[in-house]
Short mmCIF file of C-alpha atoms and ligand atoms in Angstrom, two decimals:
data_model
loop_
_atom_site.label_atom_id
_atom_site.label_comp_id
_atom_site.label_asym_id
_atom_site.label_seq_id
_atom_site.Cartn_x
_atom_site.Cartn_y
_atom_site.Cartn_z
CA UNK A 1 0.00 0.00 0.00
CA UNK A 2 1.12 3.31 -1.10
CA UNK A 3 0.94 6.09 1.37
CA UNK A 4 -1.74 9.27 0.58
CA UNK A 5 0.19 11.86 2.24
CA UNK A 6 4.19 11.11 2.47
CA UNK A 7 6.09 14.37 4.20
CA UNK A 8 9.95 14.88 3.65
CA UNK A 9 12.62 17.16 5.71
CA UNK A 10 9.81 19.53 6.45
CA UNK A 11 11.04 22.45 8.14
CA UNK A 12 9.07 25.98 8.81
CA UNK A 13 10.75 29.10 9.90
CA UNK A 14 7.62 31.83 10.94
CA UNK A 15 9.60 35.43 10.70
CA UNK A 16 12.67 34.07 9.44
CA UNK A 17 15.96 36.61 9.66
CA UNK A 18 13.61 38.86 11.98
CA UNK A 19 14.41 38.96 15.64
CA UNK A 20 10.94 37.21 16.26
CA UNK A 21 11.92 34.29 13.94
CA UNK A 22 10.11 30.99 15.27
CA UNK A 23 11.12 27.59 14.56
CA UNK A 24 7.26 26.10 14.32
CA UNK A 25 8.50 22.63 12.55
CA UNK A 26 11.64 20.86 12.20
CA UNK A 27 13.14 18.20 9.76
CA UNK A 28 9.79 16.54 9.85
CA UNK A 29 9.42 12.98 7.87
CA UNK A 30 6.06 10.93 8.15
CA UNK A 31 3.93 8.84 6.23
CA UNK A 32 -0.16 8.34 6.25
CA UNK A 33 -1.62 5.80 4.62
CA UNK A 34 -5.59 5.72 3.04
CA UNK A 35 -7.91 5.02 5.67
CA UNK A 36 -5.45 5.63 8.66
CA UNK A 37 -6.57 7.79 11.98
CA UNK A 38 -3.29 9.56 12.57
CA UNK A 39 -3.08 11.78 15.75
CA UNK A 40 -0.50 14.57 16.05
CA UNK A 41 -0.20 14.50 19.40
CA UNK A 42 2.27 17.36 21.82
CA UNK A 43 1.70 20.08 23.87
CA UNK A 44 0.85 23.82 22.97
CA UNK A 45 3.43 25.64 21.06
CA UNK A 46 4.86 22.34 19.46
CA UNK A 47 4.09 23.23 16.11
CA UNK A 48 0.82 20.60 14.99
CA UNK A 49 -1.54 23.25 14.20
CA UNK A 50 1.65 24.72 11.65
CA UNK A 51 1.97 21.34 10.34
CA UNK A 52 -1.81 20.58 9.70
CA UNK A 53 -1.98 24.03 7.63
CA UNK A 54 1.07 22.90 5.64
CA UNK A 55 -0.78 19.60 4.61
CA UNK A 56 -3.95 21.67 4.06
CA UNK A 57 -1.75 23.70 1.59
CA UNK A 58 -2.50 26.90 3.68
CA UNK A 59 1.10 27.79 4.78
CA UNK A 60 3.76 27.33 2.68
CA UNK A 61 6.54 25.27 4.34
CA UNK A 62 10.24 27.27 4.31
CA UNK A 63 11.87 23.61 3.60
CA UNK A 64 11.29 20.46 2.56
CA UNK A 65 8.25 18.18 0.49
CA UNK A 66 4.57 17.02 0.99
CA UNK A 67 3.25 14.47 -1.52
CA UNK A 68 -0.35 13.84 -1.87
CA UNK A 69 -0.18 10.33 -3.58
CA UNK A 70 2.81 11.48 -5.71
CA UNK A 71 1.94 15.05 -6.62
CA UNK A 72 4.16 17.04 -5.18
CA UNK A 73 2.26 19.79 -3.57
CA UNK A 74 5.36 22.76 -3.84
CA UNK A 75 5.54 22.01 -7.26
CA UNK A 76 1.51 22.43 -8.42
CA UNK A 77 -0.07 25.12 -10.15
CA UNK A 78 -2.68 27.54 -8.13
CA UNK A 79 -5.15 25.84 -10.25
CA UNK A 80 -4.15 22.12 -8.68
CA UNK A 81 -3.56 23.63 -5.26
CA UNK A 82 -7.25 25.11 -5.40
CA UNK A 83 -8.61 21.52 -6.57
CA UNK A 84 -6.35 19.79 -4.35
CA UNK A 85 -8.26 21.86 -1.06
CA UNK A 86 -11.93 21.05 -2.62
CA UNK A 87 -11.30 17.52 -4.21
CA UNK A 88 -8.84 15.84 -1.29
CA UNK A 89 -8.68 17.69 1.65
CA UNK A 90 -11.29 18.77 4.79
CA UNK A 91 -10.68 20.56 7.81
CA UNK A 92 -12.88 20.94 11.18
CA UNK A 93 -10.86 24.14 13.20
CA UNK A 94 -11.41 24.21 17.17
CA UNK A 95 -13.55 27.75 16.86
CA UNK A 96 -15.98 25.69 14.21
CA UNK A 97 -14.74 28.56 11.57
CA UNK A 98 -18.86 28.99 10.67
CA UNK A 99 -19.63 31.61 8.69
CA UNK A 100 -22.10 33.61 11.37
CA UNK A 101 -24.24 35.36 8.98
CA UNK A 102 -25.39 32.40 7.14
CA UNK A 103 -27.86 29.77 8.39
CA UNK A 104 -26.67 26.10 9.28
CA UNK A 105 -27.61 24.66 5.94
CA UNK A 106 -25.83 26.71 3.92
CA UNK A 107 -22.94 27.12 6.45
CA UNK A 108 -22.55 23.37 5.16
CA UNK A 109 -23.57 23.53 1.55
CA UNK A 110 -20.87 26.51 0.80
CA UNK A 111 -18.01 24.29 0.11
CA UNK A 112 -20.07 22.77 -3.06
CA UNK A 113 -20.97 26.53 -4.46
CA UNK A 114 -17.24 27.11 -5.02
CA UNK A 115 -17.39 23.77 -6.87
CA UNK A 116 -20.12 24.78 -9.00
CA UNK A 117 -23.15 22.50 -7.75
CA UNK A 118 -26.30 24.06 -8.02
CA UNK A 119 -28.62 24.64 -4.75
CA UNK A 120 -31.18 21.53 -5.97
CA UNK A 121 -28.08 19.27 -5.62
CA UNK A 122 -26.21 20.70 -2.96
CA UNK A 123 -29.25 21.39 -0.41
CA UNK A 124 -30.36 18.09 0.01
CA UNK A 125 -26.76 16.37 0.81
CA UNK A 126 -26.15 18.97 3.18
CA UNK A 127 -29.45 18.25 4.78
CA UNK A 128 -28.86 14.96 4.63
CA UNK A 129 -25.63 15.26 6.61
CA UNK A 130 -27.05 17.67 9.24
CA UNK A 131 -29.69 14.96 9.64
CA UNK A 132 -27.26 12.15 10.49
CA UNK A 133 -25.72 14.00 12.91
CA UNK A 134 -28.90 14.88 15.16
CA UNK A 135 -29.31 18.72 13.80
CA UNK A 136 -31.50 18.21 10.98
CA UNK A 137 -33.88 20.56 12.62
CA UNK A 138 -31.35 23.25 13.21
CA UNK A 139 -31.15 23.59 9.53
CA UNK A 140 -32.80 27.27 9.17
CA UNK A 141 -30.58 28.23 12.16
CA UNK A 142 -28.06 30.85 12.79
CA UNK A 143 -24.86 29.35 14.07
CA UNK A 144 -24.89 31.18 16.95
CA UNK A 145 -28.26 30.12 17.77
CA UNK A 146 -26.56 26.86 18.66
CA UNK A 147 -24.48 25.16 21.37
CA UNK A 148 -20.87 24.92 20.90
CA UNK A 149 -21.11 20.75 20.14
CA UNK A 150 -23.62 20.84 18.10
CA UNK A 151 -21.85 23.79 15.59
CA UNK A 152 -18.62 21.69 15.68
CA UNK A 153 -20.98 19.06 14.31
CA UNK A 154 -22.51 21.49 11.49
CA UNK A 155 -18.58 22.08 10.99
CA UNK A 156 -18.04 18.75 10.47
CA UNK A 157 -21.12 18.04 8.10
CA UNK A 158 -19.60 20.80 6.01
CA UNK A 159 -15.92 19.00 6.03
CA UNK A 160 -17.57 16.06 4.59
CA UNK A 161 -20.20 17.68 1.61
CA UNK A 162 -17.55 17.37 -1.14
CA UNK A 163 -16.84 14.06 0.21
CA UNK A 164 -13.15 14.19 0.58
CA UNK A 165 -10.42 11.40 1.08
CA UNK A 166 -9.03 13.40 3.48
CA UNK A 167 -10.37 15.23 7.23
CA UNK A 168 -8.10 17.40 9.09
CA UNK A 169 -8.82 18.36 12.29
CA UNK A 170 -7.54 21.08 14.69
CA UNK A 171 -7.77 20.75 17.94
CA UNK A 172 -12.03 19.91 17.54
CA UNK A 173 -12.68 19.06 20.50
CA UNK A 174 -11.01 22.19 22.63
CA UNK A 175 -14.21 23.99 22.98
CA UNK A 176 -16.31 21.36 23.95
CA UNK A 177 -17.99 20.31 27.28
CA UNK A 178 -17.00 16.30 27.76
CA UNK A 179 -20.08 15.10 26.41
CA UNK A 180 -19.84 17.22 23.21
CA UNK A 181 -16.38 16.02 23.19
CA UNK A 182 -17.34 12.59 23.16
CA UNK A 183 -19.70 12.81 20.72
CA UNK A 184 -17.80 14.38 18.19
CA UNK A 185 -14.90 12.25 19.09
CA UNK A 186 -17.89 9.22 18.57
CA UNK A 187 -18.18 11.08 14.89
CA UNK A 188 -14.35 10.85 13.94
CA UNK A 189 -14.35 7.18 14.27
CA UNK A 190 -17.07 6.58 12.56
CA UNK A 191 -16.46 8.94 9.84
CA UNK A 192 -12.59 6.19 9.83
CA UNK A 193 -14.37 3.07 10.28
CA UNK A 194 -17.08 3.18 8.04
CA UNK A 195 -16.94 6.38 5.66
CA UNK A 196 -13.15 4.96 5.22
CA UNK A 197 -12.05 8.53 6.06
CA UNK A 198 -8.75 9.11 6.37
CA UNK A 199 -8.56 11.68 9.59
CA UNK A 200 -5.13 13.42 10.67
CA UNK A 201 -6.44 14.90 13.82
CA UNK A 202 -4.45 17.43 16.40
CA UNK A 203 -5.11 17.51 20.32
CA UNK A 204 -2.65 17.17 23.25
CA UNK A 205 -5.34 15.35 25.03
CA UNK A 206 -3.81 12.36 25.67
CA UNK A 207 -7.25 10.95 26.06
CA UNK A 208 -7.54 11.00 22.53
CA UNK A 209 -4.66 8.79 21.34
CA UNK A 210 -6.82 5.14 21.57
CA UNK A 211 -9.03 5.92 18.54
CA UNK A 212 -5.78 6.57 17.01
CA UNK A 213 -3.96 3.94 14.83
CA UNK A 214 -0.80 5.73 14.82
CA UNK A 215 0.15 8.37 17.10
CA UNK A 216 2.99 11.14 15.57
CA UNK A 217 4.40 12.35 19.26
CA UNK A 218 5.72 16.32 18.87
CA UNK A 219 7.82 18.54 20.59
CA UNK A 220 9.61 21.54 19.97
CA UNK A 221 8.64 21.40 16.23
CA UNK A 222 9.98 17.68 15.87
CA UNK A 223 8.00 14.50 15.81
CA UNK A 224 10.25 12.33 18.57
CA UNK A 225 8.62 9.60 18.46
CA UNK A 226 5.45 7.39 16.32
CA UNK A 227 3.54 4.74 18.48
CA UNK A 228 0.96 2.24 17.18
CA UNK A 229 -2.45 1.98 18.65
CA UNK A 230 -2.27 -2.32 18.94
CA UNK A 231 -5.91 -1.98 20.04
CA UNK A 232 -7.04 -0.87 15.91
CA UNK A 233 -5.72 -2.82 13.28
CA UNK A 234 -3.17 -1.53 11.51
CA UNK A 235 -3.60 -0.79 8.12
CA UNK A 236 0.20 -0.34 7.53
CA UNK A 237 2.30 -3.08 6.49
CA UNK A 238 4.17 -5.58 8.41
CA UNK A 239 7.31 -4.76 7.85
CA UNK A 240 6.86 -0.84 8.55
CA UNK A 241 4.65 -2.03 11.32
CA UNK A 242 7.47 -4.31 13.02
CA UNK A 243 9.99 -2.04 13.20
CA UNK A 244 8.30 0.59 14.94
CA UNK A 245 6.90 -1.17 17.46
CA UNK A 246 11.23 -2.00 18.25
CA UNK A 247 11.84 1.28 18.11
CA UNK A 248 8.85 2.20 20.56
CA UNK A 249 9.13 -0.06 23.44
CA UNK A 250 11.38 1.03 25.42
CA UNK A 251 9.32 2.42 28.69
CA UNK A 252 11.92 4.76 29.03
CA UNK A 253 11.33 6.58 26.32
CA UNK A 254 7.51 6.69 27.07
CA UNK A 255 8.69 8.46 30.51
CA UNK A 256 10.67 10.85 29.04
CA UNK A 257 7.66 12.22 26.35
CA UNK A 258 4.81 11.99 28.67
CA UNK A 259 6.58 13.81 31.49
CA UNK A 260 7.82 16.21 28.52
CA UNK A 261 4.05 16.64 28.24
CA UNK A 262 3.47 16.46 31.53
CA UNK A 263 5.99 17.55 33.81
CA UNK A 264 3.28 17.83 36.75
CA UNK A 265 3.01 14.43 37.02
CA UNK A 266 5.30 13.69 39.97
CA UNK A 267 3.16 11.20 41.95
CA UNK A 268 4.62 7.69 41.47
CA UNK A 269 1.44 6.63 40.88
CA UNK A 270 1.06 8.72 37.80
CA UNK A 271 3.79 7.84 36.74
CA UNK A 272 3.43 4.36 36.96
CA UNK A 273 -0.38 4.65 35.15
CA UNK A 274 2.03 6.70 32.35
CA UNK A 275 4.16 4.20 31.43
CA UNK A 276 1.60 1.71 31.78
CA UNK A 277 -0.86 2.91 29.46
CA UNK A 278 1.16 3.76 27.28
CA UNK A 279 2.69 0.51 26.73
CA UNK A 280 -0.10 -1.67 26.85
CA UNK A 281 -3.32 -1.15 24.85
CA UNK A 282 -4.80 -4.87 24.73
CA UNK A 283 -5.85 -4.89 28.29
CA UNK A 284 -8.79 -4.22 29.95
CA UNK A 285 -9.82 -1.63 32.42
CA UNK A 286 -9.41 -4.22 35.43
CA UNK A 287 -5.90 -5.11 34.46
CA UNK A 288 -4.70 -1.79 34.07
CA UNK A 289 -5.07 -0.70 36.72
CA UNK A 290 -4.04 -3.57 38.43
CA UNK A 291 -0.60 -3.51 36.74
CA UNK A 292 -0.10 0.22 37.43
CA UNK A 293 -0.16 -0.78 40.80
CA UNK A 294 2.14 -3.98 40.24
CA UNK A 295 4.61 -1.37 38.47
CA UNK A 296 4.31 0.96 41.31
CA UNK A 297 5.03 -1.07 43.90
CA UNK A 298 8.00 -2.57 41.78
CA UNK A 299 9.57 0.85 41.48
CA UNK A 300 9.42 1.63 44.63
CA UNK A 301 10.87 -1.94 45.46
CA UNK A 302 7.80 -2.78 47.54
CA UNK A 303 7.56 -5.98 45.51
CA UNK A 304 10.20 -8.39 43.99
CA UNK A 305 11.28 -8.97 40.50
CA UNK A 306 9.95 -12.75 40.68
CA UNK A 307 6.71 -11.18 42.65
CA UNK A 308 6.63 -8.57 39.91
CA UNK A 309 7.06 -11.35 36.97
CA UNK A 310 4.39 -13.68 38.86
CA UNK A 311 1.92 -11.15 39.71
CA UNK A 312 1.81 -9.85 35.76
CA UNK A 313 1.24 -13.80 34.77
CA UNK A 314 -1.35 -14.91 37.40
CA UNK A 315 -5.18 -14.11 36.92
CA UNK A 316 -7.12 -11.23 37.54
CA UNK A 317 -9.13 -13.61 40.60
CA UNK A 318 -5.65 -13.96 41.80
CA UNK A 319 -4.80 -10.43 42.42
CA UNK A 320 -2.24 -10.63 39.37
CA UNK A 321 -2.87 -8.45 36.11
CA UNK A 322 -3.89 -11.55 33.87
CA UNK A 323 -1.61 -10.59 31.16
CA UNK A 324 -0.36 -13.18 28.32
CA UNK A 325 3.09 -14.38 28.63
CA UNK A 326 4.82 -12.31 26.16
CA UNK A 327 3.14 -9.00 27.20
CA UNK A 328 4.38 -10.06 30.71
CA UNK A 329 7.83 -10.53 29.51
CA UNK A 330 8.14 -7.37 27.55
CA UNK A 331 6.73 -5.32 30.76
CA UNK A 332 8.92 -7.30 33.15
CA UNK A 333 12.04 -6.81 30.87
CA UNK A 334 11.78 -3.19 30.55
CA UNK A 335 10.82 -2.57 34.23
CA UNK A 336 14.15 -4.67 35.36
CA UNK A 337 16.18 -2.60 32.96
CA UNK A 338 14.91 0.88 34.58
CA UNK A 339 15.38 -0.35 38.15
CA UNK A 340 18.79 -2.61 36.90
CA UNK A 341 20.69 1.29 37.20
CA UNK A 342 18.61 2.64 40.77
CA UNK A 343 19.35 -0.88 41.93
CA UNK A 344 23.37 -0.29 41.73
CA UNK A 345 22.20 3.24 43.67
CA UNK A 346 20.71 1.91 46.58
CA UNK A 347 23.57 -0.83 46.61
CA UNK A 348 25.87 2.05 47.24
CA UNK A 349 24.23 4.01 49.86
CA UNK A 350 23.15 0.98 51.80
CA UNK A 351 20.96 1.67 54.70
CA UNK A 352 19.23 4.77 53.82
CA UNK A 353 18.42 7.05 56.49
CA UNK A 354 16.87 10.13 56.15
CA UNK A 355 19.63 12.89 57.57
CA UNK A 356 21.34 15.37 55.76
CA UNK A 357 24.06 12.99 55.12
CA UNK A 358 22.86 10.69 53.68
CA UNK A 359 20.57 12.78 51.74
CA UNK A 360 24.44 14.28 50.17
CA UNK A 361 25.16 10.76 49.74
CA UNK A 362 21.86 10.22 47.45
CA UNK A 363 23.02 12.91 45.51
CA UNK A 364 26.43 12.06 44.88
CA UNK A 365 25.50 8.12 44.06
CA UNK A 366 22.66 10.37 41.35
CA UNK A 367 25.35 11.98 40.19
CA UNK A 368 27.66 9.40 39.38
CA UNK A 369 25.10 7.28 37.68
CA UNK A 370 24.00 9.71 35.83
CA UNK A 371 27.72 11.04 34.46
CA UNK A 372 28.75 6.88 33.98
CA UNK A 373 27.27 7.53 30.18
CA UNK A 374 28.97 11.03 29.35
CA UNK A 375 31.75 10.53 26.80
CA UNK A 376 34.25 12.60 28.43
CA UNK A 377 34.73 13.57 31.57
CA UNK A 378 33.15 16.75 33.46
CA UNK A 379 35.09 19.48 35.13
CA UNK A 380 34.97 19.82 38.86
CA UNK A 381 32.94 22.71 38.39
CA UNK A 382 30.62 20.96 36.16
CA UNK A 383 29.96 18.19 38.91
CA UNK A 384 29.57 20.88 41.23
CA UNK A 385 26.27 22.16 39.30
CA UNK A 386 24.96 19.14 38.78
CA UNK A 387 25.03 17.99 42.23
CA UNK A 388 23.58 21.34 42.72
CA UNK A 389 20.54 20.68 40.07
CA UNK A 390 20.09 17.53 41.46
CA UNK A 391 19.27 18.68 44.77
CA UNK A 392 17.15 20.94 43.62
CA UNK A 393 15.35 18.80 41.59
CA UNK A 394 14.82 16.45 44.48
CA UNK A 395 13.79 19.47 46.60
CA UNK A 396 10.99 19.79 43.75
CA UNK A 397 12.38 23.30 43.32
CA UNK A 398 12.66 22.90 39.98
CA UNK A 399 10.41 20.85 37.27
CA UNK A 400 11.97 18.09 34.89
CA UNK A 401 12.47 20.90 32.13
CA UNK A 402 14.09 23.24 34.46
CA UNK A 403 16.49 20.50 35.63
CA UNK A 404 17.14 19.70 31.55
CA UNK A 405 18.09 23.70 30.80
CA UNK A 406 20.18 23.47 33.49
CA UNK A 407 21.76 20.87 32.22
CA UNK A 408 21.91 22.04 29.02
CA UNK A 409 22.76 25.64 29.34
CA UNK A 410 26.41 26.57 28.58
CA UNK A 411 28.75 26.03 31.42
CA UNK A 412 29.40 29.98 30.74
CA UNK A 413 25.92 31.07 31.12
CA UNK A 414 25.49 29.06 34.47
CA UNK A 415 24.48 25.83 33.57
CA UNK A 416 25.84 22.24 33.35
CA UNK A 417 26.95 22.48 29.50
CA UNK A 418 26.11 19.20 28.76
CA UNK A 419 25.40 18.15 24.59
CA UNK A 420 21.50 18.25 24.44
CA UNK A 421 21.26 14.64 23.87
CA UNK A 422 22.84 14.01 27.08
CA UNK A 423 21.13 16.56 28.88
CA UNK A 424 18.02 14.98 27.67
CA UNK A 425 18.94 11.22 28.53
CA UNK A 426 20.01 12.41 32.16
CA UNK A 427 16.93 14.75 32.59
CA UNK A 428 14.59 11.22 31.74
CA UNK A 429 16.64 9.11 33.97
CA UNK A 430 16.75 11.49 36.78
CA UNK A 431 12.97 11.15 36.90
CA UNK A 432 12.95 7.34 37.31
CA UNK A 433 15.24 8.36 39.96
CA UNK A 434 13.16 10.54 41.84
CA UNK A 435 10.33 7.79 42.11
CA UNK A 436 12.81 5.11 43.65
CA UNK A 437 13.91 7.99 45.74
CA UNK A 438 10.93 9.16 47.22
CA UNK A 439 12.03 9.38 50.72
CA UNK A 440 14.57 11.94 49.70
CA UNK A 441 12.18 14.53 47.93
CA UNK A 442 10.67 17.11 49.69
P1 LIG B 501 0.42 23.98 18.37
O1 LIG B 501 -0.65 23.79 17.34
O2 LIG B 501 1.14 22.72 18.70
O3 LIG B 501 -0.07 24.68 19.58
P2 LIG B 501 1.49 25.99 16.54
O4 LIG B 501 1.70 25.31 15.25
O5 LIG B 501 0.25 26.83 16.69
O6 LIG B 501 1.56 24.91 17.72
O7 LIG B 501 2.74 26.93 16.87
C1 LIG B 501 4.09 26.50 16.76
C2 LIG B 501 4.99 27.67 17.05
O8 LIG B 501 4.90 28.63 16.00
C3 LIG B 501 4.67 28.44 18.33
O9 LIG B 501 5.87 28.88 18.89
C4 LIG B 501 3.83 29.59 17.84
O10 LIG B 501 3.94 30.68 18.71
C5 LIG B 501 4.46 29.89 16.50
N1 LIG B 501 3.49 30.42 15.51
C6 LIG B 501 2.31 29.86 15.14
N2 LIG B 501 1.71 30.59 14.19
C7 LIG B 501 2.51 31.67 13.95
C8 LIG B 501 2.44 32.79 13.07
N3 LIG B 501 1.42 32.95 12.22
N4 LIG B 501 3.45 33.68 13.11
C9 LIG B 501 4.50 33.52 13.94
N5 LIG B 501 4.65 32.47 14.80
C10 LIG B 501 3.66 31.55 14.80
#
């Protein structure tokens, strides 16, 4: 299968050579298949709203190529650019984008005017659309004359009246009470599953992500990560599909984005529903939450690894999380590998006690686990601010991205001066860290 939309090295500079100049997207590659639900999924600022106009040839990219099958969009005429909006693409904005001076029918039956269908054709489809989604009788409305769900659903009747391949959607839920939310959410996969939509949808709700089959994660302008959804079936090959489920396992690197998302969650707990969620998608409700407290307990060594290993097999009646043996292995395998390095900590310090001392002695076992993967040696002064950002992180005076600037920030301007990529890795360790050593944060 051929992708629809396949994006190359796509970079976007807003203000470029101004002193405002904004980096919105970054050497982005990815590729959507026909009938995929792709989230784009990161926090405010990241740049998915940028990247969403770029597909919906509304911004121009500064760098870099979007095809749409194999037209490449930089290199088509106004003329195909204007037929490639009507004939492929749909989007549904987060303010609806209504037109407030027509009623709700028309509102929807605009988009076919500008392809030349005349109001005996075009009426009736939009009515019919308004009609499946509950607001048939809204029709002769004015769009403000409606609640906020129900005019994100007129907005979505009118993304589908030219009956496009393709919905985009920004944000669409961001206005909307939960129930709204869930109902227009309740639209989006059926518009996938049985209109065969293909929908690239936006949000930093991580709610959002199961309806997903592929999740693109974002940050700073960069996608850091895809995930697959193992709970859909995945309409992308084998091959593709294999190798980025190796290259997504690793619960480490599902700590490191969701507390980059979420650098409020500091409860253990949260953190151990994080990673568990976000590894496992075939379980049930029951089991989830029964392994988020398995892999709580286990990193805060209430439990052993065998106890751990055991409790994942054994049924739910059991108190165990009922899992199949190779789920069980891949959790208990990444779990060991996170606690293999707080382990050799704790090994160090011995008996912990909870003085001052020992507290220096926490810090200074952090630190050297933490510096046993830097290529070269740090300066004495360098140790000295780490040990210093280290307390300080354990003191919760500053948050996992304040610890990473640190880290990152030239040695001359204060900070650590650590390569970003090692500033990152430590940053994402030290927060396992802080979990095993609760009794040391304040
Ligand atoms: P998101 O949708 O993830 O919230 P955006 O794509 O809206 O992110 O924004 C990405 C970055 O680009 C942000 O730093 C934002 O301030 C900046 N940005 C967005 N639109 C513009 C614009 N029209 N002009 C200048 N900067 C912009």
């Amino acid at each position: 299968m051929d992708p629809i939309i396949k994006i190359e090295n796509l970079s976007l500079v807003y203000d470029l050579g101004k002193a405002n100049e904004t980096k919105a997207l970054a050497d982005i590659t990815a590729e959507i298949y026909p009938k995929e639900y792709i989230v784009f999924f990161g926090p405010s600022g990241c740049g998915k709203s940028t990247l969403l106009y770029v597909i919906a040839a509304m911004q121009a990219q500064t760098s870099g190529t979007i095809f749409m099958h194999d037209k490449n969009l930089g290199k088509m005429t106004e003329k195909e650019v204007t037929d490639y909006r009507q004939s492929s693409i749909s989007m549904v904005f987060q303010q609806y984008n209504l037109i407030p001076s027509l009623n709700v029918l028309d509102n929807v039956a605009i988009p076919q005017t500008f392809r030349d269908i005349g109001p005996q054709e075009r009426n009736p489809k939009a009515q019919a659309l308004l009609d499946r989604f509950g607001i048939g009788a809204f029709s002769t409305r004015l769009p403000t004359e409606l609640s906020g769900g129900q005019q994100q659903r007129v907005s979505v009747a009118r993304a589908l009246v030219n009956n496009t391949p393709i919905i985009l959607a920004d944000e669409p839920t961001g206005n909307l009470d939960s129930k709204s939310t869930q109902n227009v959410l309740d639209i989006f996969q059926e518009l996938n599953e049985k209109d065969e939509k293909t929908i690239i949808l936006v949000t930093h709700d991580p709610n959002q992500l199961q309806y997903a089959h592929r999740i693109f994660h974002m940050k700073d302008g960069r996608i850091i990560k895809q995930t697959i959804n193992n709970q859909r079936t995945q309409l992308i090959d084998s091959i593709a599909r294999e190798k980025l489920i190796k290259s997504t396992s690793a619960v480490s690197s599902a700590i490191a984005d969701i507390l980059s998302v979420y650098p409020e969650l500091t409860e253990s707990r949260l953190k151990a529903k994080a990673i568990v969620n976000y590894l496992i998608s075939e379980l049930d409700t029951q089991q989830l939450d029964r392994l988020e407290r398995l892999v709580e307990d286990r990193l805060l060594g209430k439990i052993s690894k065998d106890d751990f290993y055991a409790a994942l097999d054994d049924p739910i009646e059991k108190g165990g999380a009922g899992m199949n043996f190779q789920s069980a292995k891949k959790i208990d395998s990444s779990i060991e590998a996170l606690l293999a390095e707080t382990d050799a900590i704790q090994k160090n310090i011995g008996v912990i006690d909870k003085d001052g001392k020992a507290k220096q002695r926490v810090i200074s076992e952090i630190r050297s686990q933490l510096t046993a993967i830097v290529p070269s040696p740090l300066k004495d002064e360098q140790l000295g601010r780490l040990d210093a950002c280290i307390a300080q992180r354990m003191a919760g005076a500053i948050d996992r991205n304040g610890f990473f600037e640190n880290l990152d920030m030239a040695a001359s301007h204060g900070g650590v001066g650590l390569r970003r990529e090692v500033a990152e890795d430590m940053a994402r360790r030290m927060e396992i860290l802080l979990i095993r050593f609760k009794d040391y944060t304040e």
